Short mmCIF file of C-alpha atoms in Angstrom, two decimals:
data_model
loop_
_atom_site.label_atom_id
_atom_site.label_comp_id
_atom_site.label_asym_id
_atom_site.label_seq_id
_atom_site.Cartn_x
_atom_site.Cartn_y
_atom_site.Cartn_z
CA MET A 1 88.55 -125.13 143.61
CA SER A 2 90.88 -127.98 144.49
CA GLY A 3 89.99 -130.91 146.69
CA ASP A 4 92.28 -129.48 149.40
CA HIS A 5 90.23 -126.28 149.48
CA GLN A 6 87.03 -128.22 149.81
CA THR A 7 88.29 -130.62 152.47
CA LEU A 8 89.90 -127.97 154.68
CA ALA A 9 87.02 -125.51 154.43
CA LEU A 10 84.47 -128.22 155.10
CA LEU A 11 86.44 -129.32 158.15
CA LEU A 12 86.47 -125.75 159.46
CA PHE A 13 82.75 -125.39 158.72
CA SER A 14 82.11 -128.59 160.62
CA ALA A 15 84.26 -127.48 163.56
CA PHE A 16 82.34 -124.20 163.90
CA VAL A 17 78.98 -125.92 163.61
CA ALA A 18 80.05 -128.50 166.23
CA VAL A 19 81.24 -125.77 168.64
CA THR A 20 78.09 -123.70 168.24
CA LEU A 21 75.83 -126.72 168.62
CA GLY A 22 77.81 -127.60 171.76
CA ILE A 23 77.20 -124.08 173.11
CA THR A 24 73.50 -124.39 172.31
CA THR A 25 73.22 -127.77 174.03
CA TRP A 26 75.14 -126.58 177.09
CA VAL A 27 73.01 -123.45 177.46
CA SER A 28 69.75 -125.34 176.95
CA ARG A 29 70.52 -127.60 179.94
CA ASP A 30 70.25 -124.62 182.31
CA ARG A 31 67.18 -123.13 180.65
CA HIS A 32 64.08 -122.91 182.82
CA GLY A 33 61.68 -122.18 179.97
CA SER A 34 60.53 -118.68 180.93
CA ALA A 35 59.75 -116.09 178.28
CA GLU A 36 62.32 -113.72 179.78
CA GLU A 37 65.04 -116.36 179.55
CA PHE A 38 64.14 -117.33 175.97
CA TYR A 39 63.77 -113.77 174.60
CA THR A 40 66.43 -111.88 176.58
CA GLY A 41 68.74 -114.43 178.22
CA GLY A 42 67.57 -113.30 181.65
CA ARG A 43 68.90 -109.73 181.06
CA LEU A 44 72.25 -110.81 182.50
CA LEU A 45 74.69 -109.72 179.78
CA SER A 46 77.38 -107.14 180.49
CA PRO A 47 77.71 -104.10 178.19
CA MET A 48 80.89 -105.54 176.63
CA GLU A 49 79.30 -108.94 175.99
CA ASN A 50 76.21 -107.32 174.50
CA GLY A 51 78.33 -104.92 172.45
CA PHE A 52 80.19 -107.84 170.89
CA ALA A 53 76.88 -109.64 170.30
CA ILE A 54 75.36 -106.55 168.65
CA ALA A 55 78.42 -106.28 166.43
CA GLY A 56 78.08 -109.97 165.64
CA ASP A 57 74.43 -109.42 164.74
CA TYR A 58 75.16 -106.40 162.55
CA MET A 59 78.31 -107.53 160.73
CA SER A 60 76.49 -109.90 158.44
CA ALA A 61 77.21 -111.64 155.15
CA ALA A 62 76.09 -108.40 153.52
CA SER A 63 78.96 -106.60 155.20
CA PHE A 64 81.74 -109.16 154.80
CA LEU A 65 80.86 -110.45 151.32
CA GLY A 66 78.45 -107.96 149.77
CA ILE A 67 79.99 -104.58 150.56
CA SER A 68 83.50 -105.65 149.66
CA GLY A 69 82.12 -107.08 146.40
CA LEU A 70 80.30 -103.86 145.54
CA ILE A 71 83.45 -101.82 146.19
CA ALA A 72 85.42 -104.22 143.98
CA LEU A 73 82.87 -103.76 141.19
CA PHE A 74 81.91 -100.08 141.53
CA GLY A 75 84.66 -98.41 143.57
CA TYR A 76 83.57 -95.15 145.19
CA ASP A 77 79.84 -95.82 144.81
CA GLY A 78 80.18 -99.17 146.60
CA MET A 79 81.61 -97.37 149.63
CA LEU A 80 78.18 -95.80 150.25
CA TYR A 81 77.16 -99.03 151.97
CA SER A 82 80.11 -98.90 154.39
CA VAL A 83 79.45 -95.26 155.25
CA GLY A 84 75.67 -95.72 155.52
CA PHE A 85 75.83 -98.76 157.78
CA LEU A 86 78.30 -96.99 160.10
CA VAL A 87 76.52 -93.60 160.29
CA ALA A 88 73.28 -95.42 161.12
CA TRP A 89 74.67 -96.28 164.55
CA LEU A 90 74.73 -92.61 165.53
CA VAL A 91 70.94 -92.55 165.08
CA VAL A 92 70.65 -95.64 167.29
CA LEU A 93 72.95 -94.25 169.98
CA LEU A 94 71.46 -90.76 170.15
CA LEU A 95 67.75 -91.47 169.63
CA VAL A 96 66.64 -94.95 170.57
CA ALA A 97 69.04 -97.21 172.52
CA GLU A 98 68.41 -96.01 176.07
CA LEU A 99 64.75 -95.07 175.53
CA VAL A 100 63.88 -98.43 173.97
CA ARG A 101 65.52 -100.30 176.86
CA ASN A 102 63.49 -98.31 179.38
CA CYS A 103 60.13 -98.58 177.62
CA GLY A 104 60.10 -102.11 176.23
CA ARG A 105 60.28 -105.67 177.45
CA PHE A 106 60.90 -108.06 174.55
CA THR A 107 59.95 -106.48 171.19
CA LEU A 108 59.45 -103.21 169.29
CA ALA A 109 55.68 -103.44 169.91
CA ASP A 110 56.28 -103.20 173.67
CA VAL A 111 57.66 -99.68 173.22
CA VAL A 112 54.68 -98.47 171.20
CA ALA A 113 52.16 -100.22 173.45
CA THR A 114 53.25 -98.27 176.53
CA ARG A 115 50.70 -95.57 175.65
CA MET A 116 48.42 -97.19 173.01
CA ARG A 117 45.70 -99.83 172.81
CA GLU A 118 47.73 -103.00 172.69
CA ARG A 119 45.97 -105.35 170.29
CA PRO A 120 46.00 -103.30 167.03
CA VAL A 121 49.46 -101.92 167.73
CA ARG A 122 50.98 -105.34 168.44
CA ILE A 123 49.45 -106.90 165.34
CA ALA A 124 50.76 -104.09 163.13
CA ALA A 125 54.25 -103.94 164.67
CA GLY A 126 54.55 -107.74 164.77
CA THR A 127 53.63 -108.04 161.09
CA SER A 128 56.18 -105.39 160.14
CA SER A 129 58.93 -106.99 162.23
CA VAL A 130 58.42 -110.37 160.57
CA ALA A 131 58.49 -108.79 157.09
CA VAL A 132 61.78 -106.99 157.79
CA SER A 133 63.33 -110.09 159.34
CA VAL A 134 62.42 -112.34 156.40
CA LEU A 135 63.95 -109.88 153.92
CA TYR A 136 67.14 -109.75 156.00
CA LEU A 137 67.26 -113.54 156.24
CA VAL A 138 67.01 -113.89 152.45
CA ALA A 139 70.26 -111.92 152.09
CA GLN A 140 72.08 -114.29 154.43
CA MET A 141 70.76 -117.33 152.54
CA VAL A 142 72.00 -115.90 149.23
CA GLY A 143 75.43 -115.30 150.78
CA ALA A 144 75.59 -118.90 151.97
CA GLY A 145 74.69 -120.21 148.53
CA SER A 146 77.31 -118.08 146.76
CA LEU A 147 80.00 -119.09 149.22
CA VAL A 148 79.48 -122.82 148.93
CA ALA A 149 79.09 -122.64 145.15
CA LEU A 150 82.56 -121.06 145.03
CA LEU A 151 83.95 -123.61 147.47
CA LEU A 152 82.69 -126.52 145.41
CA GLY A 153 84.25 -125.08 142.27
CA GLY A 154 81.11 -124.41 140.30
CA THR A 155 77.64 -122.97 140.32
CA SER A 156 75.76 -126.21 140.86
CA GLU A 157 72.17 -125.20 141.62
CA ALA A 158 71.67 -128.36 143.65
CA ALA A 159 74.66 -127.54 145.89
CA ARG A 160 73.46 -123.99 146.44
CA ALA A 161 69.94 -125.16 147.18
CA TRP A 162 71.06 -127.74 149.75
CA THR A 163 73.35 -125.15 151.37
CA VAL A 164 70.45 -122.74 151.84
CA ILE A 165 68.31 -125.53 153.28
CA GLY A 166 71.12 -126.58 155.64
CA VAL A 167 71.64 -123.02 156.93
CA GLY A 168 67.90 -122.68 157.51
CA ALA A 169 67.79 -125.95 159.45
CA LEU A 170 70.74 -124.97 161.65
CA MET A 171 69.26 -121.58 162.52
CA VAL A 172 66.02 -123.24 163.62
CA VAL A 173 68.01 -125.61 165.87
CA TYR A 174 69.96 -122.74 167.46
CA VAL A 175 66.83 -120.74 168.25
CA THR A 176 64.52 -123.53 169.38
CA LEU A 177 67.06 -125.16 171.69
CA GLY A 178 69.10 -122.29 173.08
CA GLY A 179 67.06 -119.08 172.81
CA MET A 180 68.73 -115.72 173.33
CA ARG A 181 71.57 -116.91 175.55
CA ALA A 182 72.89 -119.47 173.05
CA THR A 183 72.35 -117.06 170.15
CA THR A 184 74.33 -114.37 172.00
CA TRP A 185 77.36 -116.59 172.62
CA ILE A 186 77.33 -117.77 169.02
CA GLN A 187 77.37 -114.12 167.93
CA ILE A 188 80.23 -113.25 170.30
CA VAL A 189 82.36 -116.13 168.99
CA LYS A 190 81.53 -115.14 165.42
CA ALA A 191 82.36 -111.44 166.05
CA VAL A 192 85.80 -112.35 167.40
CA LEU A 193 86.50 -114.67 164.44
CA LEU A 194 85.27 -112.13 161.89
CA MET A 195 87.31 -109.26 163.33
CA ALA A 196 90.43 -111.44 163.46
CA GLY A 197 89.97 -112.58 159.85
CA THR A 198 89.25 -109.08 158.60
CA VAL A 199 92.28 -107.61 160.37
CA ALA A 200 94.53 -110.35 158.94
CA LEU A 201 93.29 -109.78 155.37
CA THR A 202 93.57 -106.00 155.69
CA VAL A 203 97.17 -106.28 156.92
CA LEU A 204 98.03 -108.65 154.04
CA VAL A 205 96.53 -106.26 151.46
CA LEU A 206 98.49 -103.32 152.87
CA VAL A 207 101.68 -105.40 153.05
CA ARG A 208 101.21 -106.37 149.38
CA PHE A 209 101.33 -102.65 148.53
CA HIS A 210 104.06 -101.87 151.11
CA GLY A 211 101.69 -99.74 153.17
CA ASP A 212 101.17 -97.31 150.28
CA PHE A 213 97.42 -96.67 150.15
CA ASN A 214 97.82 -94.47 147.08
CA ALA A 215 99.38 -97.41 145.21
CA LEU A 216 96.41 -99.54 146.26
CA LEU A 217 93.97 -96.97 144.87
CA THR A 218 95.90 -96.57 141.62
CA THR A 219 96.19 -100.32 141.00
CA ALA A 220 92.53 -100.88 141.84
CA ALA A 221 91.50 -98.20 139.34
CA GLU A 222 93.74 -99.69 136.65
CA ARG A 223 92.55 -103.28 137.12
CA SER A 224 88.89 -102.28 137.42
CA GLY A 225 88.67 -101.50 133.71
CA HIS A 226 87.18 -98.08 134.48
CA GLY A 227 90.32 -96.04 135.18
CA LYS A 228 89.86 -92.92 137.27
CA GLU A 229 86.06 -93.24 137.07
CA PHE A 230 86.43 -96.07 139.56
CA LEU A 231 87.54 -93.60 142.26
CA VAL A 232 84.89 -90.90 141.75
CA PRO A 233 81.10 -90.91 142.21
CA GLY A 234 78.88 -92.07 139.38
CA LEU A 235 79.97 -95.55 138.31
CA ALA A 236 76.88 -97.24 139.79
CA TYR A 237 74.64 -94.24 140.45
CA GLY A 238 75.59 -91.76 137.75
CA GLY A 239 73.54 -92.91 134.78
CA GLY A 240 70.83 -90.26 134.93
CA TRP A 241 68.26 -88.92 137.36
CA THR A 242 66.86 -92.35 138.15
CA ALA A 243 70.25 -93.56 139.30
CA ARG A 244 70.80 -90.42 141.37
CA PHE A 245 67.45 -90.78 143.09
CA ASP A 246 68.33 -94.43 143.74
CA PHE A 247 71.53 -93.22 145.40
CA ILE A 248 69.57 -90.88 147.71
CA SER A 249 66.98 -93.58 148.40
CA LEU A 250 69.64 -96.10 149.37
CA GLY A 251 71.42 -93.60 151.61
CA LEU A 252 68.20 -92.78 153.49
CA ALA A 253 67.41 -96.47 153.94
CA LEU A 254 70.87 -97.35 155.26
CA VAL A 255 71.14 -94.43 157.69
CA LEU A 256 67.60 -94.67 159.07
CA GLY A 257 66.97 -98.40 158.80
CA THR A 258 69.18 -99.70 161.61
CA ALA A 259 67.06 -98.02 164.29
CA GLY A 260 64.07 -100.04 163.04
CA LEU A 261 65.66 -103.49 162.77
CA PRO A 262 63.87 -105.88 165.18
CA HIS A 263 66.91 -108.07 165.88
CA ILE A 264 69.01 -105.02 166.81
CA LEU A 265 66.31 -103.47 169.03
CA SER A 266 65.79 -106.78 170.85
CA ARG A 267 69.45 -106.80 171.92
CA PHE A 268 68.86 -103.76 174.16
CA TYR A 269 66.66 -105.91 176.42
CA THR A 270 69.44 -108.39 177.22
CA VAL A 271 71.24 -106.00 179.60
CA PRO A 272 70.03 -105.07 183.10
CA THR A 273 69.77 -101.26 182.71
CA ALA A 274 69.38 -98.49 180.13
CA ARG A 275 72.88 -97.24 180.93
CA ALA A 276 74.21 -100.68 180.06
CA ALA A 277 72.27 -100.54 176.78
CA ARG A 278 73.95 -97.26 175.85
CA ARG A 279 77.38 -98.61 176.79
CA SER A 280 76.64 -101.67 174.65
CA VAL A 281 76.13 -99.41 171.65
CA VAL A 282 79.41 -97.62 172.34
CA TRP A 283 81.23 -100.97 172.38
CA SER A 284 79.52 -102.04 169.17
CA ILE A 285 80.28 -98.75 167.39
CA GLY A 286 83.99 -99.25 168.07
CA LEU A 287 83.95 -102.76 166.63
CA ILE A 288 81.63 -101.98 163.73
CA GLY A 289 83.41 -98.75 162.81
CA SER A 290 86.80 -100.41 162.53
CA PHE A 291 85.25 -103.31 160.61
CA TYR A 292 83.62 -101.10 157.96
CA LEU A 293 86.81 -99.14 157.45
CA MET A 294 88.55 -102.43 156.74
CA THR A 295 85.87 -103.52 154.23
CA ILE A 296 86.93 -100.55 152.10
CA VAL A 297 90.50 -101.86 152.03
CA LEU A 298 89.24 -105.38 151.22
CA GLY A 299 87.04 -104.16 148.37
CA LEU A 300 89.81 -102.08 146.84
CA GLY A 301 92.22 -104.96 147.46
CA ALA A 302 89.97 -107.38 145.56
CA ALA A 303 89.86 -104.98 142.61
CA ALA A 304 93.64 -104.44 142.70
CA VAL A 305 94.84 -107.99 143.43
CA VAL A 306 92.16 -110.20 141.85
CA GLY A 307 90.78 -107.80 139.25
CA THR A 308 87.23 -106.61 138.78
CA ALA A 309 86.69 -108.81 135.73
CA GLU A 310 87.69 -111.95 137.64
CA VAL A 311 85.43 -111.03 140.56
CA ARG A 312 82.49 -110.50 138.20
CA ALA A 313 83.22 -113.75 136.38
CA SER A 314 83.04 -115.68 139.65
CA SER A 315 79.89 -113.92 140.87
CA ALA A 316 78.07 -111.30 138.83
CA ALA A 317 76.94 -109.64 142.05
CA GLY A 318 80.46 -109.60 143.55
CA ASN A 319 79.62 -111.83 146.53
CA THR A 320 82.83 -113.90 146.23
CA ALA A 321 85.35 -111.03 146.11
CA VAL A 322 86.76 -111.58 149.63
CA PRO A 323 87.32 -115.37 149.35
CA LEU A 324 89.03 -114.85 145.98
CA LEU A 325 91.20 -112.12 147.52
CA ALA A 326 92.19 -114.49 150.36
CA LEU A 327 93.14 -117.19 147.85
CA ASP A 328 95.41 -114.80 145.96
CA LEU A 329 96.98 -113.24 149.06
CA GLY A 330 97.82 -116.68 150.42
CA GLY A 331 99.83 -117.59 147.34
CA GLY A 332 97.27 -118.36 144.66
CA ALA A 333 95.33 -121.41 143.56
CA GLY A 334 97.12 -124.67 144.31
CA SER A 335 99.42 -123.22 146.98
CA THR A 336 99.26 -124.35 150.60
CA GLY A 337 98.98 -120.78 151.87
CA GLY A 338 96.21 -119.97 149.43
CA THR A 339 94.32 -123.12 150.36
CA VAL A 340 94.56 -122.43 154.09
CA LEU A 341 93.66 -118.73 153.89
CA PHE A 342 90.78 -119.34 151.49
CA ALA A 343 89.38 -122.08 153.72
CA VAL A 344 89.68 -119.95 156.86
CA VAL A 345 87.95 -116.96 155.24
CA ALA A 346 85.21 -119.17 153.80
CA ALA A 347 84.64 -120.73 157.22
CA ILE A 348 84.49 -117.30 158.90
CA ALA A 349 81.99 -116.09 156.31
CA PHE A 350 79.88 -119.19 156.87
CA ALA A 351 80.08 -118.66 160.64
CA THR A 352 78.95 -115.08 160.08
CA ILE A 353 75.88 -116.25 158.19
CA LEU A 354 74.92 -118.85 160.80
CA ALA A 355 75.22 -116.39 163.70
CA VAL A 356 73.25 -113.62 162.00
CA VAL A 357 70.40 -115.84 160.85
CA ALA A 358 70.05 -117.17 164.41
CA GLY A 359 69.67 -113.64 165.81
CA ILE A 360 67.18 -112.56 163.15
CA THR A 361 65.12 -115.73 163.49
CA LEU A 362 64.92 -115.30 167.26
CA ALA A 363 63.70 -111.69 166.92
CA SER A 364 61.09 -112.54 164.31
CA SER A 365 59.80 -115.60 166.19
CA ALA A 366 59.50 -113.40 169.30
CA SER A 367 57.33 -110.98 167.31
CA VAL A 368 55.12 -113.83 166.13
CA ALA A 369 54.64 -115.28 169.61
CA HIS A 370 54.75 -112.23 171.90
CA ASP A 371 52.85 -109.85 169.61
CA LEU A 372 50.80 -111.69 166.96
CA TYR A 373 49.88 -114.95 168.72
CA ALA A 374 49.25 -113.42 172.15
CA SER A 375 47.15 -110.61 170.64
CA LEU A 376 45.04 -112.79 168.38
CA ARG A 377 44.44 -115.54 170.93
CA LYS A 378 42.53 -113.28 173.29
CA PRO A 379 42.49 -109.64 174.39
CA ARG A 380 45.56 -108.87 176.45
CA PRO A 381 45.08 -107.15 179.80
CA GLU A 382 46.64 -103.73 179.72
CA LEU A 383 49.02 -103.27 182.57
CA GLN A 384 51.57 -100.65 183.47
CA GLY A 385 54.08 -100.10 180.68
CA GLY A 386 51.92 -101.58 177.92
CA SER A 387 53.26 -105.06 178.59
CA ARG A 388 52.34 -107.85 180.91
CA ALA A 389 54.19 -110.42 182.93
CA ALA A 390 52.67 -113.62 181.60
CA PRO A 391 51.75 -116.27 184.15
CA GLY A 392 53.66 -119.53 183.95
CA THR A 393 51.35 -121.52 181.68
CA GLU A 394 50.74 -118.66 179.28
CA ALA A 395 54.47 -117.89 179.11
CA ARG A 396 55.30 -121.50 178.28
CA ASP A 397 52.67 -121.48 175.52
CA GLU A 398 54.20 -118.30 174.11
CA VAL A 399 57.70 -119.75 174.06
CA ALA A 400 56.41 -122.93 172.40
CA VAL A 401 54.77 -120.84 169.68
CA ALA A 402 58.03 -118.92 169.22
CA ARG A 403 59.86 -122.19 168.57
CA PHE A 404 57.30 -123.31 165.99
CA ALA A 405 57.40 -119.82 164.42
CA ALA A 406 61.18 -120.12 164.00
CA ALA A 407 60.65 -123.19 161.81
CA GLY A 408 57.99 -121.47 159.72
CA ILE A 409 60.04 -118.32 159.21
CA GLY A 410 63.05 -120.46 158.30
CA ALA A 411 61.01 -122.23 155.61
CA VAL A 412 59.86 -118.93 154.07
CA ALA A 413 63.39 -117.51 154.11
CA ILE A 414 64.77 -120.65 152.44
CA ALA A 415 62.20 -120.42 149.62
CA LEU A 416 62.87 -116.73 148.97
CA GLY A 417 66.64 -117.27 149.26
CA LEU A 418 66.50 -119.82 146.44
CA LEU A 419 64.63 -117.29 144.27
CA ALA A 420 67.03 -114.40 144.97
CA ARG A 421 70.27 -116.39 144.62
CA ASP A 422 71.78 -114.13 141.92
CA LEU A 423 71.36 -110.77 143.71
CA ASN A 424 74.07 -109.00 145.73
CA VAL A 425 73.64 -109.64 149.45
CA ALA A 426 74.39 -106.03 150.47
CA PHE A 427 71.77 -104.83 148.00
CA LEU A 428 69.20 -107.23 149.48
CA VAL A 429 69.95 -105.94 152.97
CA GLY A 430 69.42 -102.42 151.63
CA LEU A 431 65.83 -103.44 150.81
CA ALA A 432 65.34 -104.78 154.35
CA PHE A 433 66.67 -101.51 155.77
CA ALA A 434 64.24 -99.55 153.57
CA VAL A 435 61.26 -101.50 154.91
CA ALA A 436 62.51 -101.10 158.51
CA ALA A 437 62.97 -97.35 158.06
CA SER A 438 59.54 -97.01 156.43
CA ALA A 439 57.42 -99.09 158.82
CA ASN A 440 59.22 -99.33 162.17
CA LEU A 441 61.19 -96.11 162.60
CA PRO A 442 58.26 -93.64 162.19
CA VAL A 443 56.06 -95.37 164.76
CA LEU A 444 59.01 -95.73 167.15
CA LEU A 445 60.00 -92.04 166.99
CA TYR A 446 56.42 -90.78 167.14
CA SER A 447 55.72 -92.98 170.18
CA LEU A 448 58.81 -91.74 172.00
CA PHE A 449 58.65 -88.04 171.14
CA TRP A 450 55.13 -86.93 170.02
CA ARG A 451 52.76 -86.14 172.86
CA ASN A 452 49.55 -86.30 170.76
CA PHE A 453 50.31 -89.58 168.95
CA THR A 454 47.36 -92.01 169.00
CA THR A 455 46.67 -95.70 168.40
CA ARG A 456 45.20 -94.99 164.96
CA GLY A 457 48.29 -92.97 164.08
CA ALA A 458 50.52 -95.87 165.18
CA VAL A 459 48.65 -98.43 163.07
CA TRP A 460 48.51 -96.11 160.04
CA SER A 461 52.20 -95.34 160.43
CA VAL A 462 53.23 -99.02 160.34
CA TYR A 463 51.02 -100.05 157.45
CA GLY A 464 51.52 -96.71 155.66
CA GLY A 465 55.23 -97.46 155.46
CA LEU A 466 55.17 -101.25 155.18
CA VAL A 467 52.64 -101.70 152.37
CA PRO A 468 54.11 -99.05 150.00
CA ALA A 469 57.66 -100.30 150.65
CA VAL A 470 56.78 -103.92 149.83
CA LEU A 471 54.62 -102.98 146.82
CA LEU A 472 57.29 -100.67 145.40
CA VAL A 473 59.86 -103.47 145.66
CA VAL A 474 57.47 -105.91 143.93
CA PHE A 475 56.89 -103.46 141.06
CA SER A 476 60.54 -102.36 140.80
CA PRO A 477 63.36 -103.53 138.49
CA VAL A 478 64.50 -105.79 141.34
CA VAL A 479 61.67 -108.24 140.65
CA SER A 480 61.10 -107.90 136.89
CA GLY A 481 62.13 -106.02 133.77
CA SER A 482 65.93 -106.38 133.93
CA PRO A 483 68.47 -109.17 133.33
CA GLU A 484 69.42 -109.18 137.04
CA ALA A 485 65.79 -109.32 138.30
CA LEU A 486 64.25 -112.17 140.26
CA PHE A 487 62.06 -112.91 137.22
CA PRO A 488 64.13 -111.71 134.23
CA GLY A 489 61.77 -113.19 131.66
CA VAL A 490 58.83 -110.91 132.48
CA ASP A 491 58.36 -107.18 132.89
CA PHE A 492 55.68 -105.73 135.14
CA HIS A 493 57.77 -103.06 136.86
CA VAL A 494 56.27 -99.57 137.02
CA PHE A 495 58.47 -98.06 139.77
CA PRO A 496 61.84 -96.98 138.36
CA LEU A 497 63.95 -97.09 141.56
CA GLN A 498 65.55 -100.24 142.94
CA ASN A 499 65.28 -99.08 146.56
CA PRO A 500 61.89 -97.72 147.72
CA GLY A 501 63.18 -95.68 150.69
CA LEU A 502 62.92 -92.24 149.07
CA VAL A 503 59.15 -92.70 148.68
CA SER A 504 58.15 -95.17 151.40
CA ILE A 505 59.99 -93.57 154.35
CA PRO A 506 58.20 -90.19 154.03
CA LEU A 507 54.92 -92.07 153.48
CA GLY A 508 55.38 -93.87 156.80
CA PHE A 509 55.85 -90.59 158.67
CA LEU A 510 53.01 -88.94 156.75
CA ALA A 511 50.60 -91.80 157.45
CA GLY A 512 51.34 -91.64 161.18
CA TRP A 513 50.68 -87.90 161.23
CA ALA A 514 47.49 -88.23 159.17
CA GLY A 515 46.12 -91.07 161.27
CA THR A 516 46.62 -89.00 164.41
CA VAL A 517 45.23 -85.62 163.27
CA LEU A 518 42.31 -87.03 161.23
CA GLY A 519 41.04 -89.42 163.91
CA ARG A 520 38.65 -88.54 166.73
CA GLU A 521 40.70 -90.39 169.31
CA ARG A 522 42.62 -88.31 171.81
CA ALA A 523 46.02 -89.25 173.17
CA ASP A 524 46.05 -90.45 176.77
CA GLU A 525 47.92 -87.69 178.60
CA ALA A 526 48.49 -89.78 181.70
CA LYS A 527 50.01 -92.68 179.75
CA HIS A 528 52.18 -90.29 177.77
CA ALA A 529 53.49 -88.67 180.93
CA GLU A 530 54.16 -92.07 182.46
CA SER A 531 55.99 -93.38 179.36
CA GLU A 532 58.00 -90.15 179.07
CA VAL A 533 59.23 -90.38 182.64
CA ARG A 534 59.94 -94.08 182.21
CA SER A 535 61.86 -93.62 178.94
CA LEU A 536 64.00 -90.77 180.25
CA THR A 537 64.67 -91.98 183.80
CA GLY A 538 64.17 -95.75 183.72
CA ALA A 539 61.65 -95.57 186.58
CA GLY A 540 59.38 -98.61 186.30
CA ALA A 541 61.45 -100.28 183.58
CA VAL A 542 61.52 -104.08 183.54
#
């Protein structure tokens, strides 16, 4: 890319970073250091503010860069991601949003602990939450590396590595200084910028084809190199039974995974009531739904305007399709319009990555401090609702641990992001969704809806989904045995599917059932009755 591209985009990057750091500094001045302030922002957000923040959390680099890239490469099959991510919100709205807000306090483990022995449940749920969060963070790091490599006009490994390190450092600063309140406002600003940029690009694509969507489809099919096959199922998932099972596995993971994502669940605690939590989801569905519809137009537009071959040449995984589309729509390389539009889109994408990694890091550090650290340090007194209001000193210790945990999680995500730099970011998020649906969703649904569910069942459910999901990914073609794998030079894969959801999600539910019916422990009827009333009515909710 030209020096003008680099200069303008870097200026916009710098402006966004300066604004967000200013927000973080301003918010941190009023912080009084309590756990409730750090984890939930004092539960003072309105439904609209939280809805925008949820949308900002959810519309990640995987959505803006990855999904559009997959549609540009694989047409119809790439649209599965858009549909799956959107449909997943119906599960959240109908099954978990209001109930989670009523039962929990800060984390997923709070919900399960309302009727279980706290220590084993918190350790299991905290471990699972950190695993899901790290996988999700890796996708954002890969997106950042791809974006800056394109901006700098090459694939310099050093540039990509320093970009990933820089993003990791910024996310640690956001979380440690500002907590949930700063993270929320960063996400709101990012959501507004992302929606504005996506609307502008969608309008420009449709204007290029004079509003004729059929012409867009026809041109995209022609320039994809696949003809009509581009517009029908099978281009990515039609190569035999393995590919078809992969299609089903991915669909299950996308639709069921959102309800188990720690950074999404934690957003329901930032509003004052369960009704506000449900209204937040309605706001977010409106924003997210319109956004994912527009990613379809952007993906098809990249195939039609830029060409699938050019997209693949720039990034084999398709992660740079949208910036290349912006460059062409603005007038092409070397033009003022192309330079400006490319730089704006690149800056918005970078803002997207920074905001999302801040939210995920906050959720995972909360799990480390509130669940793992507090459980392992000493036995926690079991109080009403399975959670406790920590005294001042203990709460300050917990928040301090959360800040240190953010740095540690950032370091792990940076290392894995450097390893996975050549994989599609939407695909990587699909793996995170599979782990969330396997380990977190079964224990959450059983806790909310199964009267006889026990502590052993909860622990078995988490580990029975988490361990198989992680092992199946390790021994899948994602890690070894294919040219696109993390380690292409070796082959130790024994599991044929790229996404483990088809196997690991049922195993999570099965393990929870087996742990409950095979154990001698009996469910506490009184605690179940109390948690049921609390989840459905909000009586006793924090």
